[in-house]
CSV table of C-alpha atoms in Angstrom, one decimal:
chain,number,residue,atom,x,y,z
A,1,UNK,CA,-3.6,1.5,-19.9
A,2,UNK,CA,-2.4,4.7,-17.7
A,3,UNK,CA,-3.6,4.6,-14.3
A,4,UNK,CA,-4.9,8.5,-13.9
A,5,UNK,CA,-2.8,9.7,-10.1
A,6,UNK,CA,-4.6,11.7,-7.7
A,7,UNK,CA,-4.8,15.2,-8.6
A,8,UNK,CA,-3.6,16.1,-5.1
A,9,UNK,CA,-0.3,15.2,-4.1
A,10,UNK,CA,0.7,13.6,-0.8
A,11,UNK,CA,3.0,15.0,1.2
A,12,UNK,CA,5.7,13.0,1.4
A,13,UNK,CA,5.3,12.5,5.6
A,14,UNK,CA,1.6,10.9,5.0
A,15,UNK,CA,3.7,8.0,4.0
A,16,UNK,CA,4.9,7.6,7.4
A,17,UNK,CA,1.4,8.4,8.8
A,18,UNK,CA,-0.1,5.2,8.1
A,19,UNK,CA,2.1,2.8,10.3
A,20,UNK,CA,5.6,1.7,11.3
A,21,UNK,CA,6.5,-0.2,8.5
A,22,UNK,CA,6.5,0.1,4.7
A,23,UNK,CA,6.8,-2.9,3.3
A,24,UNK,CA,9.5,-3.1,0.1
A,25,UNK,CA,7.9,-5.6,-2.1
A,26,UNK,CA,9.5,-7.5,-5.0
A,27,UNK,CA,7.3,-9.3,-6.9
A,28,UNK,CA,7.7,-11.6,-9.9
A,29,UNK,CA,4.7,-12.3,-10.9
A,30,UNK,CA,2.3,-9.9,-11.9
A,31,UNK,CA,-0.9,-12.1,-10.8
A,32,UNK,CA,0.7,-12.5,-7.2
A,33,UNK,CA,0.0,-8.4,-7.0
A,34,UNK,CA,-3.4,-8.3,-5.9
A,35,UNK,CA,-3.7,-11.1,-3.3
A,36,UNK,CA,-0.5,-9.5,-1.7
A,37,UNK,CA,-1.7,-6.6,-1.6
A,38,UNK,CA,-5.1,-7.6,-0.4
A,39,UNK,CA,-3.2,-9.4,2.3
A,40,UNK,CA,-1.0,-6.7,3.7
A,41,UNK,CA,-3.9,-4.2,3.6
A,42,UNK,CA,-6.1,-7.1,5.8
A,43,UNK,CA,-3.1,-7.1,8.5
A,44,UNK,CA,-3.4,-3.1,8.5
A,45,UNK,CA,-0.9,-1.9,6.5
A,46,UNK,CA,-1.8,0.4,3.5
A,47,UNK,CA,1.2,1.6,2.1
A,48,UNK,CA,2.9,-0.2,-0.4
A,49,UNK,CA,6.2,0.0,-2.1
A,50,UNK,CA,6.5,-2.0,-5.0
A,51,UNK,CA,9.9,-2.0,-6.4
A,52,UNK,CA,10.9,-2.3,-10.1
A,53,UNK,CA,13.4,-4.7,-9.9
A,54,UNK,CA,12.0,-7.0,-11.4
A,55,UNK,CA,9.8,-6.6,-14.7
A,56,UNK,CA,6.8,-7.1,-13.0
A,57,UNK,CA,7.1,-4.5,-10.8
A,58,UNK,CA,5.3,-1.8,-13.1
A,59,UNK,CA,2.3,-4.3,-14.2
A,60,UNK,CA,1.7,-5.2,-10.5
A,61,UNK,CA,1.9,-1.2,-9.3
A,62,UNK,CA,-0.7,-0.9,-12.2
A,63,UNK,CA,-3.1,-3.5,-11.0
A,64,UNK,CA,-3.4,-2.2,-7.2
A,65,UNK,CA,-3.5,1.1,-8.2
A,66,UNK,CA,-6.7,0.2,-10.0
A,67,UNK,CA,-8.0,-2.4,-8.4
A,68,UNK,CA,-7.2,-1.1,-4.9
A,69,UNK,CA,-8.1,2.4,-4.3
A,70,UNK,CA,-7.9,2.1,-0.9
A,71,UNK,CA,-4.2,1.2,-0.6
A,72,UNK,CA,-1.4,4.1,-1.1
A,73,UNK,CA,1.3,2.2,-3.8
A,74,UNK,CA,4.2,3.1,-4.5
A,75,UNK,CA,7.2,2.4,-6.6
A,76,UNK,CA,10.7,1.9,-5.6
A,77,UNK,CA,14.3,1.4,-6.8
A,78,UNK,CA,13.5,5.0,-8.8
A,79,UNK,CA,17.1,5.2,-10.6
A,80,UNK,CA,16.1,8.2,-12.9
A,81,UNK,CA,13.6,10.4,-14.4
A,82,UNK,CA,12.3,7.4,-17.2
A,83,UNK,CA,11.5,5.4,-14.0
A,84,UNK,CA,9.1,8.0,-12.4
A,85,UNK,CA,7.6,9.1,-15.2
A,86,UNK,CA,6.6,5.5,-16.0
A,87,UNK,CA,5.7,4.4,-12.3
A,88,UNK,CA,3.6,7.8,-12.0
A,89,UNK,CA,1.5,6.9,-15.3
A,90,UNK,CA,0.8,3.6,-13.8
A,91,UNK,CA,-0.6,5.0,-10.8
A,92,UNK,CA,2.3,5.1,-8.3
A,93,UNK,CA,1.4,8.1,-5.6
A,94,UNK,CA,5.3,8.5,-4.3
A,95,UNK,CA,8.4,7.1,-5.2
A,96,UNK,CA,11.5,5.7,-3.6
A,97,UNK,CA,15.0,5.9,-4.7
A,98,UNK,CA,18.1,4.4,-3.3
A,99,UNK,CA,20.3,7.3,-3.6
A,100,UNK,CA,19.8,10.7,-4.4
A,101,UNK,CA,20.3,13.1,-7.5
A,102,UNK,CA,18.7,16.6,-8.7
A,103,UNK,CA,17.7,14.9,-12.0
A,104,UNK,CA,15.3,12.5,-10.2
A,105,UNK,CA,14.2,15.0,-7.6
A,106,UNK,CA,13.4,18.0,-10.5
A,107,UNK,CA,11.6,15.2,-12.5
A,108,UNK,CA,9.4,13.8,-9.2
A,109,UNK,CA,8.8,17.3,-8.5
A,110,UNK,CA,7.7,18.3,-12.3
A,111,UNK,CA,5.1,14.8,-11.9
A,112,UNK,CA,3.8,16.2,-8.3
A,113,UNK,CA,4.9,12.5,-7.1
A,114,UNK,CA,6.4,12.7,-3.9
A,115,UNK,CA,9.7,11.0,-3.1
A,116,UNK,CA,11.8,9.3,-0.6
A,117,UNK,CA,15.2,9.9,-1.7
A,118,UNK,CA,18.1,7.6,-0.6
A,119,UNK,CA,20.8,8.8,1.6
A,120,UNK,CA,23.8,7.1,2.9
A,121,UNK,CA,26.4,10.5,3.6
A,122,UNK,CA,26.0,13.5,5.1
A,123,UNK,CA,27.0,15.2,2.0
A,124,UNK,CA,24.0,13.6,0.0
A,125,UNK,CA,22.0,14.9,3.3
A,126,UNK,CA,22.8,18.2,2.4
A,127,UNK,CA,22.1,17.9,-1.1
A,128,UNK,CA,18.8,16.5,-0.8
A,129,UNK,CA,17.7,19.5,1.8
A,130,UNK,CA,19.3,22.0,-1.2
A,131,UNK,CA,16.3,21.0,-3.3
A,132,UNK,CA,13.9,20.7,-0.3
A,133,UNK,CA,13.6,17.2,0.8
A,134,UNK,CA,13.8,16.6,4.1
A,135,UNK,CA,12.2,13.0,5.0
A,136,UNK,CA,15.1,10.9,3.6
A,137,UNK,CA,15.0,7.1,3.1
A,138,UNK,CA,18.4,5.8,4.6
A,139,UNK,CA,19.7,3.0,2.4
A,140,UNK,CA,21.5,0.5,2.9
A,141,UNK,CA,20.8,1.4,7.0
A,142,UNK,CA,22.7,-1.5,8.4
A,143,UNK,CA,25.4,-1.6,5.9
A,144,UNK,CA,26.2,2.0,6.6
A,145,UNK,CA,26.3,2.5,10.0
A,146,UNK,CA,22.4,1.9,11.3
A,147,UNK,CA,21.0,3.3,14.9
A,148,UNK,CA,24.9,5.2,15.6
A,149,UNK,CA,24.7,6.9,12.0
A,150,UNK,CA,21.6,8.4,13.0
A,151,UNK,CA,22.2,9.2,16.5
A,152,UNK,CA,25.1,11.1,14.8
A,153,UNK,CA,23.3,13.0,12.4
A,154,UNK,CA,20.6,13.7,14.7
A,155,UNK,CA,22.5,17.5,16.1
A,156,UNK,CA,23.9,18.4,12.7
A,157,UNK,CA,20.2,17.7,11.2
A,158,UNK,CA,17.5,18.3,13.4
A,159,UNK,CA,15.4,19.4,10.3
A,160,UNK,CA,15.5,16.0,8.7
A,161,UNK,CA,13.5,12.5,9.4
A,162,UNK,CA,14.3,9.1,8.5
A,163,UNK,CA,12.5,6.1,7.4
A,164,UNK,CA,15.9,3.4,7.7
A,165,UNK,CA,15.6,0.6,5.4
A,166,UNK,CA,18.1,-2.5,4.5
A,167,UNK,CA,18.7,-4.8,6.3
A,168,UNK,CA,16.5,-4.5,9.3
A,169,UNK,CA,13.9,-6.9,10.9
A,170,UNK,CA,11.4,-7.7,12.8
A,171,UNK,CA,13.5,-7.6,15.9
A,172,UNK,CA,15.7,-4.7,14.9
A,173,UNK,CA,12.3,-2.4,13.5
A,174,UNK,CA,11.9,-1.3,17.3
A,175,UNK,CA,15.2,0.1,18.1
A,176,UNK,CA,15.6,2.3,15.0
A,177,UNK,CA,11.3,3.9,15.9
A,178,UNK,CA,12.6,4.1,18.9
A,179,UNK,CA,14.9,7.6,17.9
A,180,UNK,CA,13.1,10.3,17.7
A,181,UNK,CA,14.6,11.4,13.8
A,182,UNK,CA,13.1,8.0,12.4
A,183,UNK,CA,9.4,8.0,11.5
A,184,UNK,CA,9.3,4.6,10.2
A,185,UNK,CA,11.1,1.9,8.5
A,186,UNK,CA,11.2,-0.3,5.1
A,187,UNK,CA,11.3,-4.0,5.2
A,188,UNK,CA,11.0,-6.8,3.0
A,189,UNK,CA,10.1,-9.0,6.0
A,190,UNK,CA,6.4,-8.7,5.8
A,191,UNK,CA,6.4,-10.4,2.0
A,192,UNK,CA,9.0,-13.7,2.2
A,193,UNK,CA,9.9,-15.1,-1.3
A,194,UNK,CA,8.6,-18.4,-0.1
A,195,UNK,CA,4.9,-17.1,1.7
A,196,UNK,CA,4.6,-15.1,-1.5
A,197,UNK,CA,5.5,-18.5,-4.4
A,198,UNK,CA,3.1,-20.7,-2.1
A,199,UNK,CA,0.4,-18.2,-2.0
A,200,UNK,CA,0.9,-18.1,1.7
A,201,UNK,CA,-1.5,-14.8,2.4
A,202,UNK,CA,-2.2,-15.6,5.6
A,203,UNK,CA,1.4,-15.4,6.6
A,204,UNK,CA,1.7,-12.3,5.0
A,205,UNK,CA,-1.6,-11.2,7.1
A,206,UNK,CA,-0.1,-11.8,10.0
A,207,UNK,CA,3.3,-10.3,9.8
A,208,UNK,CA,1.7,-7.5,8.9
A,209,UNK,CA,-0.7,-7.2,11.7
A,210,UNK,CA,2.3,-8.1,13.8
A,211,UNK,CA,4.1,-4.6,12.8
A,212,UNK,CA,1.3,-2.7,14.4
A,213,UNK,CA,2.5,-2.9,17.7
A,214,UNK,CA,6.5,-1.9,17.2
A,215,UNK,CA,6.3,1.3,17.6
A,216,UNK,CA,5.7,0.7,21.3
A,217,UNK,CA,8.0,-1.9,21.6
A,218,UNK,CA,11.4,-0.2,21.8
């Protein structure tokens, strides 16, 4: 059954409101949703990307949508218009892609679902900001050039902030909230595969309350 969305949309820098990190969770199995959830929510940290790259990604958005009001999920690795629509029934209130296209923006527009689109070139900068987003998701941020890539783009675009995500850690997190472009960053550090197959929640707890205090640490 269709999770019903809020009837207000977020705007898309609320994500960022809620603390430094957003974790990017891939689960496998659906039941592990709601204890990892739970989990991340008891270390402090309410917003939740849960990506579909896996088949239980959808389910799992599903069940803490409905079963956790109180959390903000959701869904990422948004490769078209099919995915949104789908993630937005389930009860996903924003989406993340990893790159950027009109098709997917026009169709997260049309589902008042806000989205993190996925930059990794100036050019796809300037084409996101064409159809008014302008709180990009820089992906894969290590790969393509990190902390100097956005110390560059900092002059040319002033109007835009960042939330940097792949391949960055626990120890890297504060250096990137350190610029002032970056409002906060994704991580799949908070949720290892192992702590998440042993049921480990406690773990999880604790990274997550760990990521509380980064933001003052760089």
């Amino acid at each position: 059954m269709a999770v019903t969305p809020a009837s207000t949309p977020m705007n898309p820098l609320d994500i960022a409101s809620h603390g430094p990190v957003i974790p990017v969770i891939v689960i496998d199995r659906v039941e592990d949703a709601l204890p990892l959830a739970e989990a991340l929510l008891a270390g402090g940290v309410k917003v939740l990307e849960v990506t579909l790259r896996t088949a239980a990604g959808l389910p799992a958005i599903e069940t803490i949508a409905r079963h956790l009001p109180e959390a903000v999920v959701g869904v990422g690795t948004v490769l078209n218009a099919d995915d949104a629509r789908r993630a937005s029934e389930a009860g996903a209130r924003f989406a993340v892609s990893p790159g950027y296209t009109s098709a997917v923006g026009s169709a997260c527009k049309g589902l008042n679902l806000p989205l993190l689109p996925g930059v990794a070139t100036s050019s796809e900068i300037m084409a996101a900001l064409a159809d008014g987003f302008s709180f990009l998701k820089l992906f894969p941020a290590e790969a393509v050039g990190g902390i100097p890539l956005l110390k560059s783009w900092a002059s040319p675009f002033g109007q835009v902030s960042f939330c940097p995500t792949g391949g960055i850690t626990n120890a890297t997190a504060p250096n990137y909230l350190a610029l002032p472009n970056v409002r906060c960053v994704g991580g799949s550090w908070l949720t290892p595969t192992d702590a998440v197959r042993a049921g480990d929640w406690t773990r999880i707890t604790e990274l997550a309350r760990a990521t509380q205090a980064l933001r003052n640490a760089g």
